[in-house]
PDB file of C-alpha atoms in Angstrom:
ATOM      1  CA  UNK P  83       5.207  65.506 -40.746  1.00 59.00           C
ATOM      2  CA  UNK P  84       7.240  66.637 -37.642  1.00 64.00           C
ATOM      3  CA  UNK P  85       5.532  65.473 -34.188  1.00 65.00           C
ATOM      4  CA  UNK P  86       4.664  69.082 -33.636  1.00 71.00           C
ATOM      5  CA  UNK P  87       2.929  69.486 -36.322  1.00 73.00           C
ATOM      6  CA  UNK P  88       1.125  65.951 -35.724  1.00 72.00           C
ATOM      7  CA  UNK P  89       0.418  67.530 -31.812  1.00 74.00           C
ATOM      8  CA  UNK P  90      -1.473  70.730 -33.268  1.00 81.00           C
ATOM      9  CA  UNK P  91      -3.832  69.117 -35.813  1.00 82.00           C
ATOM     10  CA  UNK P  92      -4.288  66.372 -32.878  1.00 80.00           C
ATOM     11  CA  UNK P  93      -5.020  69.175 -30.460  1.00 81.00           C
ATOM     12  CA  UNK P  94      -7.315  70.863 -33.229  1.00 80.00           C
ATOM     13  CA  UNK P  95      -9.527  67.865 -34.177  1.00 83.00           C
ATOM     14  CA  UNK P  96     -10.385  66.587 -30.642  1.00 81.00           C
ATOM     15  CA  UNK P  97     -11.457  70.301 -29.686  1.00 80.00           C
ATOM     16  CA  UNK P  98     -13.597  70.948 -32.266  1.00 81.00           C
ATOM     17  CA  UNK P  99     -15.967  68.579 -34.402  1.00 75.00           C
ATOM     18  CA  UNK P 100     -16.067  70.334 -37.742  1.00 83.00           C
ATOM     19  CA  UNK P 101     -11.816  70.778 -37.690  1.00 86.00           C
ATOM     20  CA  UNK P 102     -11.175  67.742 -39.826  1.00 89.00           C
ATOM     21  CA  UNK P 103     -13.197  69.382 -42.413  1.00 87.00           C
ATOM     22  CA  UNK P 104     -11.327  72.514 -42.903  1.00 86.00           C
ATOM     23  CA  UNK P 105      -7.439  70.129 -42.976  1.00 88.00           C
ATOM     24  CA  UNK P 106      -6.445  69.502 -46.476  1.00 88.00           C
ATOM     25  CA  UNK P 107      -7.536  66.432 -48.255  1.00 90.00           C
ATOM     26  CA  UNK P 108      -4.317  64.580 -47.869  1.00 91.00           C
ATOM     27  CA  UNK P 109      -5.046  64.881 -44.159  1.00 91.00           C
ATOM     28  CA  UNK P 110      -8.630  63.693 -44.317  1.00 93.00           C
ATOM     29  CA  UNK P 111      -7.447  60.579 -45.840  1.00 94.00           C
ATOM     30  CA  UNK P 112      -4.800  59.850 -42.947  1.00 93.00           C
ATOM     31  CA  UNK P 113      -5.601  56.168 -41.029  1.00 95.00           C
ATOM     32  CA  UNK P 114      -4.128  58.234 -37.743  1.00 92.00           C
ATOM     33  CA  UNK P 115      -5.269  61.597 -37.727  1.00 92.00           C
ATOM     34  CA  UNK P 116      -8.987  60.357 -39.148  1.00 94.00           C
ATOM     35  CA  UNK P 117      -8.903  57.690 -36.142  1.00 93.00           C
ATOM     36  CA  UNK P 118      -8.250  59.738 -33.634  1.00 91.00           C
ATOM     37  CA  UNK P 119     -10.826  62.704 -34.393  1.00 92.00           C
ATOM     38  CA  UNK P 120     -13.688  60.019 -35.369  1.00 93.00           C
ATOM     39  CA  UNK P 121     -12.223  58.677 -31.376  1.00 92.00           C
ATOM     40  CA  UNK P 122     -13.732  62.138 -29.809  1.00 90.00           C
ATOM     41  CA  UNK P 123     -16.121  63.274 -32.527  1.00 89.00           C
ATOM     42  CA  UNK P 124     -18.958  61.673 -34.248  1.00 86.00           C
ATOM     43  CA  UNK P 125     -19.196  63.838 -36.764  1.00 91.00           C
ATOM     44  CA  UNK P 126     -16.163  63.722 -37.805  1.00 92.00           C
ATOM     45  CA  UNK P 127     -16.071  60.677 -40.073  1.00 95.00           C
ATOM     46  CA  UNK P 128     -18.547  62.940 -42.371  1.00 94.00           C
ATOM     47  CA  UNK P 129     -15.011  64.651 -43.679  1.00 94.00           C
ATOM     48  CA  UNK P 130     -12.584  61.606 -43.733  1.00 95.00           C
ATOM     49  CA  UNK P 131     -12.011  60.430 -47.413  1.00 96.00           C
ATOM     50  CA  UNK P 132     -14.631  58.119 -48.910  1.00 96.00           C
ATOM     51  CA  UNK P 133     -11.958  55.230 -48.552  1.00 97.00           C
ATOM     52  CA  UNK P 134     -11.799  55.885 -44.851  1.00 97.00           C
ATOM     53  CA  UNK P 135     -15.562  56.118 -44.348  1.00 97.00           C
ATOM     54  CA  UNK P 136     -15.604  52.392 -45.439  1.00 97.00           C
ATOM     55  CA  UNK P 137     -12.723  51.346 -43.457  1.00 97.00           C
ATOM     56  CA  UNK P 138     -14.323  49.398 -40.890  1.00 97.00           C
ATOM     57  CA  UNK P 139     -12.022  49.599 -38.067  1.00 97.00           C
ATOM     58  CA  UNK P 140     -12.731  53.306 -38.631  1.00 97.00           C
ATOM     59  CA  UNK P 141     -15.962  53.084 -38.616  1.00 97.00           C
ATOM     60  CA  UNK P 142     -15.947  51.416 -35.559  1.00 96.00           C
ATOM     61  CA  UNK P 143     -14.160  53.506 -33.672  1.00 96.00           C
ATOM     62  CA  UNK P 144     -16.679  56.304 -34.509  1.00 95.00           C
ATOM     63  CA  UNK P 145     -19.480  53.950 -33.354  1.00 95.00           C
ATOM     64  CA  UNK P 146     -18.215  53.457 -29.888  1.00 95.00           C
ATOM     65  CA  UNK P 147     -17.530  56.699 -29.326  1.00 93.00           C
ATOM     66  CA  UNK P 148     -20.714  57.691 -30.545  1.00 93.00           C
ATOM     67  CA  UNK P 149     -23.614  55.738 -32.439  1.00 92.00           C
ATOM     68  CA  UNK P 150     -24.676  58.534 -34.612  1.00 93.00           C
ATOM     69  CA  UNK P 151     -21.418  57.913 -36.609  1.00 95.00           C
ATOM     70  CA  UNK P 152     -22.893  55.313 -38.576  1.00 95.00           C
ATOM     71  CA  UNK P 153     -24.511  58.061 -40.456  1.00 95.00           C
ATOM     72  CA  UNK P 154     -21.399  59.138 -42.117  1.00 96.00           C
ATOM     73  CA  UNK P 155     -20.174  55.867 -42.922  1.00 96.00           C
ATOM     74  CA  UNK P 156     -20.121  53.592 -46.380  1.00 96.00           C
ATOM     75  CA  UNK P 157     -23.322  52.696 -47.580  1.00 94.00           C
ATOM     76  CA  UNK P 158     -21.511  49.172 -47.315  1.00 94.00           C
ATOM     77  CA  UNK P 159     -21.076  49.491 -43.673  1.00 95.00           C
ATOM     78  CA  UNK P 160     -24.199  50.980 -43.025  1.00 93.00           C
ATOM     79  CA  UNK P 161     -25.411  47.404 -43.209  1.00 89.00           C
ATOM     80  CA  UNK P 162     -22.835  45.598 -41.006  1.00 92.00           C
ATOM     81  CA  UNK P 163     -24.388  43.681 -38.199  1.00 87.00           C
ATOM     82  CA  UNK P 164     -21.291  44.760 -35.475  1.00 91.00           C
ATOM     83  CA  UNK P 165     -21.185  48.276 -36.505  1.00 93.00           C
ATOM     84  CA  UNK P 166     -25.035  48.538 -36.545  1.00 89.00           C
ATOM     85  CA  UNK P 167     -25.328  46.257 -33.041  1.00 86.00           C
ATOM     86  CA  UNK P 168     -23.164  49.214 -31.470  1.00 91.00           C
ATOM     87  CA  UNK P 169     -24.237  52.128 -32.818  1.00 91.00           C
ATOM     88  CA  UNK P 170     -27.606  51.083 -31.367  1.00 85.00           C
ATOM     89  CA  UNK P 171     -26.243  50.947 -27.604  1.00 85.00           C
ATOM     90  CA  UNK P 172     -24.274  54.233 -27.930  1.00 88.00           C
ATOM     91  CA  UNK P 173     -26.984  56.397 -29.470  1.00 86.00           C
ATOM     92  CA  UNK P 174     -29.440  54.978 -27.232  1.00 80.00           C
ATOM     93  CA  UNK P 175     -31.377  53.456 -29.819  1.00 80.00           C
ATOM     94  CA  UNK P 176     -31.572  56.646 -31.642  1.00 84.00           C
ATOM     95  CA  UNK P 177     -28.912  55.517 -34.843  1.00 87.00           C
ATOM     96  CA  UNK P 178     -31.591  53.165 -36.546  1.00 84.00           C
ATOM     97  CA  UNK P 179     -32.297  55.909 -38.619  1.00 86.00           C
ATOM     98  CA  UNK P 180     -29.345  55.595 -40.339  1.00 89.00           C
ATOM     99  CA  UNK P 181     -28.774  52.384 -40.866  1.00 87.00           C
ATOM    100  CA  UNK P 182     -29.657  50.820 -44.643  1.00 88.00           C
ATOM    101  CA  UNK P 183     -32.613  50.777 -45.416  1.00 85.00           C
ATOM    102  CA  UNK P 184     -32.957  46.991 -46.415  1.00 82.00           C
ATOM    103  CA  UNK P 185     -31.550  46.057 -43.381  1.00 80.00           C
ATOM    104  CA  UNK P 186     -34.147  47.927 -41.680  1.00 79.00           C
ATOM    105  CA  UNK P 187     -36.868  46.572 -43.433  1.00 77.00           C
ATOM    106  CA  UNK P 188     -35.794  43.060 -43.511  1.00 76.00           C
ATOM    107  CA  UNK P 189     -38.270  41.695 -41.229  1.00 70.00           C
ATOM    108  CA  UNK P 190     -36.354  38.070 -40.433  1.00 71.00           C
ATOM    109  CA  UNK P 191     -33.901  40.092 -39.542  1.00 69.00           C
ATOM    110  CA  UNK P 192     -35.287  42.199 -37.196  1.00 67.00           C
ATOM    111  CA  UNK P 193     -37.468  39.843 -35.879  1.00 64.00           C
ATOM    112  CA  UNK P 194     -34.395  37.326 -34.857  1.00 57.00           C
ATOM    113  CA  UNK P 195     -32.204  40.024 -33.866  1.00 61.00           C
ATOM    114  CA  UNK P 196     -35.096  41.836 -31.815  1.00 67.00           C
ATOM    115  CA  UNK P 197     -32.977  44.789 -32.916  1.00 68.00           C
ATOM    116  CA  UNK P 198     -36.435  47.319 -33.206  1.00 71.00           C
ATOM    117  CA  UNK P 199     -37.290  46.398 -29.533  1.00 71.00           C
ATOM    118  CA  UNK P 200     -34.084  47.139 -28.439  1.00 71.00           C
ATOM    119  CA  UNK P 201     -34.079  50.569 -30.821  1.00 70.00           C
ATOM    120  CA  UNK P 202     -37.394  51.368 -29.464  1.00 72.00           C
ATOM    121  CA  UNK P 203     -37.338  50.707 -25.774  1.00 73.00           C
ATOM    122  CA  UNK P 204     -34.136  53.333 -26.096  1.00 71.00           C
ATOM    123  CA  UNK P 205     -35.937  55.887 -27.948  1.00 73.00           C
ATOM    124  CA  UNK P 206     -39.777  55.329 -29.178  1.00 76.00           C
ATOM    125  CA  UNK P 207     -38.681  57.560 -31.699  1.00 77.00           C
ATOM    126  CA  UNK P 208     -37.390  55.021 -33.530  1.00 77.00           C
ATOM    127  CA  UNK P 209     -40.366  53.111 -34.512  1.00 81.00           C
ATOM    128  CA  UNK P 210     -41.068  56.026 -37.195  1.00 80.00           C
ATOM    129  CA  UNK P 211     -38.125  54.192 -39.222  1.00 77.00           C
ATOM    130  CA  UNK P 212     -39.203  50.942 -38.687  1.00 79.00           C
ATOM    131  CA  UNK P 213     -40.945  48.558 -41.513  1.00 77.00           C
ATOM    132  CA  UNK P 214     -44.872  47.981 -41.637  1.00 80.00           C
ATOM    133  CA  UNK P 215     -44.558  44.734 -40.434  1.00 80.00           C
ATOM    134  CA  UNK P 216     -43.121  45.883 -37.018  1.00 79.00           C
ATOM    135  CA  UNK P 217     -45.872  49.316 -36.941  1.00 84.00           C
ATOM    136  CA  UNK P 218     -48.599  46.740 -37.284  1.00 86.00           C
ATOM    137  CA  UNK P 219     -47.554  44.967 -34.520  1.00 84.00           C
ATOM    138  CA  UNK P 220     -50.033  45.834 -31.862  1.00 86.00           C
ATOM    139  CA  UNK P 221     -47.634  44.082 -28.757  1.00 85.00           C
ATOM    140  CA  UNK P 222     -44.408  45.743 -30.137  1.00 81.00           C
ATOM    141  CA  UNK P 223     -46.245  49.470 -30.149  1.00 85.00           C
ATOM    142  CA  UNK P 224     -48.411  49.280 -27.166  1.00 88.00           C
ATOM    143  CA  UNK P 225     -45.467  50.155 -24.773  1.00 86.00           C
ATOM    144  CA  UNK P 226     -43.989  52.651 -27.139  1.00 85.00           C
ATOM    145  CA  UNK P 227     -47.492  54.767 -27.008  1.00 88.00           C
ATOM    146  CA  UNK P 228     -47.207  53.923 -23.458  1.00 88.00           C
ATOM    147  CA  UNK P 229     -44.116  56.479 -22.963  1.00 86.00           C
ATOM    148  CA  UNK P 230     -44.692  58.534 -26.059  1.00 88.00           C
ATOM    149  CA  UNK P 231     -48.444  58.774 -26.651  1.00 88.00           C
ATOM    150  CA  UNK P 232     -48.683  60.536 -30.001  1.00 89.00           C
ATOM    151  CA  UNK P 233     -46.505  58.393 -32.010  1.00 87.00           C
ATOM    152  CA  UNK P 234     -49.839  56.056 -32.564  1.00 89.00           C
ATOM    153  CA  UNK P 235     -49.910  58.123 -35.529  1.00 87.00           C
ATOM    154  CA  UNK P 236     -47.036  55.419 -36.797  1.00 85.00           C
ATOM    155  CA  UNK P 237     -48.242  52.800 -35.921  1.00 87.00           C
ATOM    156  CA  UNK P 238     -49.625  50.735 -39.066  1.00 85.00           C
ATOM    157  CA  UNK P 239     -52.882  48.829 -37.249  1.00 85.00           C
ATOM    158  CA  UNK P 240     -54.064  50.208 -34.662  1.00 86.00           C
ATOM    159  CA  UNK P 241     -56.574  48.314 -31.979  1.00 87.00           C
ATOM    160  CA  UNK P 242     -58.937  50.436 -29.384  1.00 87.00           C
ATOM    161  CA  UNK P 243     -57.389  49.320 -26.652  1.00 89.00           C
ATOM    162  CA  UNK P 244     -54.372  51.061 -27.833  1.00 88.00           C
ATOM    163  CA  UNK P 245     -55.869  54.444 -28.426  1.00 87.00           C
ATOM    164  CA  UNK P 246     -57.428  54.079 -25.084  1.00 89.00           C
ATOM    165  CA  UNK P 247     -53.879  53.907 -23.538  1.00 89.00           C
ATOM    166  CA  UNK P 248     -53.018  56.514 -26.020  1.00 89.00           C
ATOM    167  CA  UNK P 249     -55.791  59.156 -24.734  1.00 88.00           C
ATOM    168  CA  UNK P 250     -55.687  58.485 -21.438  1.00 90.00           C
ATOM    169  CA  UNK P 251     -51.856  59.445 -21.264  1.00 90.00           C
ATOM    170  CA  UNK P 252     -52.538  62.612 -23.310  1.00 88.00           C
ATOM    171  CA  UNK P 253     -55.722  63.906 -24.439  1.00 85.00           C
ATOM    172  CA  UNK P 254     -54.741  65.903 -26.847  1.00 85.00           C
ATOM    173  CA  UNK P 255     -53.579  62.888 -28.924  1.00 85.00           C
ATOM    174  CA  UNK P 256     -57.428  62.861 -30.166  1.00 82.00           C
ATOM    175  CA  UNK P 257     -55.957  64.893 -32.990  1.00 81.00           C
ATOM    176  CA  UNK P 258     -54.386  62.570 -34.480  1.00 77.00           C
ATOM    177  CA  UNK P 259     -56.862  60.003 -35.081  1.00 77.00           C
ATOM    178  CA  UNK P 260     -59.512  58.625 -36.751  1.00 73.00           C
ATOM    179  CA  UNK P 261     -63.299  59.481 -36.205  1.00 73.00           C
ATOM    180  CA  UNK P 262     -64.116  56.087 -35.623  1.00 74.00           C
ATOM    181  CA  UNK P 263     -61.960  56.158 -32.802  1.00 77.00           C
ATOM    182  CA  UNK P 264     -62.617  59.641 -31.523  1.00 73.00           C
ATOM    183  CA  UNK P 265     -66.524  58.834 -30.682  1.00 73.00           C
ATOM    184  CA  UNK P 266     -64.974  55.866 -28.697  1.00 77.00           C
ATOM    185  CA  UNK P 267     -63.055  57.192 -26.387  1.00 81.00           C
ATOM    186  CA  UNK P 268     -63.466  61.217 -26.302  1.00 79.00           C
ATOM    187  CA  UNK P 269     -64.792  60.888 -23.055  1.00 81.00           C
ATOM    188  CA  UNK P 270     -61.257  59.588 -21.846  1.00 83.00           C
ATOM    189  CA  UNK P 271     -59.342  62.048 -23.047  1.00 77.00           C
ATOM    190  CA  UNK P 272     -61.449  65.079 -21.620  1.00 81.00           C
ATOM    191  CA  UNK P 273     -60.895  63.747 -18.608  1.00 80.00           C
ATOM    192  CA  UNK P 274     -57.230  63.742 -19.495  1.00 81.00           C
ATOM    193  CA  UNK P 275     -57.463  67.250 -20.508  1.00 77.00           C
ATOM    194  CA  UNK P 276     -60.173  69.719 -21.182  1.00 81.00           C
ATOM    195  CA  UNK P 277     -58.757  70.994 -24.341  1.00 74.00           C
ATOM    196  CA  UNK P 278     -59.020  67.807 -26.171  1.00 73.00           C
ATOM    197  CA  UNK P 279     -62.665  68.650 -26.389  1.00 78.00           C
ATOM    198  CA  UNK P 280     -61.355  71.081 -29.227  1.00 75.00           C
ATOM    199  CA  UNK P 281     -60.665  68.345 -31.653  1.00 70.00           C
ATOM    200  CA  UNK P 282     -64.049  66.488 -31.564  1.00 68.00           C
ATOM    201  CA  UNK P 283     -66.101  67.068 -34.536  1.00 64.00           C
ATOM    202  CA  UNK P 284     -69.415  68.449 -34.627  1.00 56.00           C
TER     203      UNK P 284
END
């Protein structure tokens, strides 16, 4: 391939994300020109070849450019501590999605590598994807509710004190509980807002 040629599809796949997708297969499964558009674009590693999307070095490169890679990479590498470590800090927490699913729910794991705090205090989001052993953890979802009141609906145990928290930040999070905790602590979240008084049961 001249250098010209090399310049244009260089030029092509760092200005647009999907470009690697429409190049011909040989191309999708070049070490270079995969590299460098995975370099500028996460979503390009979904069209590399399946060999590249478990070449780790690849893979990495994806992952520090942007954390949401990880989702097009090997099922393999899905799992990799390093890869998984910083996808986390350059998706803001928002890649443990993607990860594999044992490794998410492997609660020594995650419990060592404090990787679910970490996911969570970056985006509460998160804690959706997390295993039942972290939602029942009343200390780990407290501050979670704290910034994002309405995902108590994940969490797996839930105390009062929580829902307190819960209403008092947002009213209308009444909705998504129980009745045993509604009677509690409807007062609060009137107070919060008016309208919450609309999801009280007669």
């Amino acid at each position: 391939m001249s250098n010209s040629h090399l310049l244009r599809i260089f030029t092509l796949i760092t200005t647009n994300d999907l470009a690697l997708g429409y190049l011909a297969i040989p191309f999708r499964s070049d070490y270079e020109i995969v590299q460098k558009a995975v370099s500028v674009n996460d979503r390009a590693l979904k069209f590399a070849s399946a060999d590249l999307q478990n070449s780790k070095q690849i893979v990495l490169d994806g992952v520090k450019n942007c954390g949401l890679a990880v989702r097009f990479a090997s099922s393999e590498l899905k799992k990799d501590l390093e890869i998984v470590k910083i996808s986390l800090k350059t998706s803001n927490g928002k890649s443990f999605e993607f990860w594999d699913e044992y490794l998410r729910n492997d609660d020594e794991f995650i419990r060592k590598s404090e990787l679910v705090t970490v996911a969570t205090n970056q985006c509460g989001n998160s804690i959706r994807y997390a295993s039942i052993f972290h939602r029942s953890d009343i200390e780990l979802m407290t501050p979670i509710i704290k910034k994002n009141p309405f995902l108590i609906e994940h969490a797996n145990r839930i105390s009062e004190d929580m829902v307190k928290v819960a209403v008092s930040i947002n009213g209308l999070v009444l909705r998504r509980l129980a009745d045993r905790f509604i009677n509690k602590t409807v007062h609060i979240a009137i107070s919060q807002n008016k309208h919450a008084i609309g999801h009280v049961k007669d």
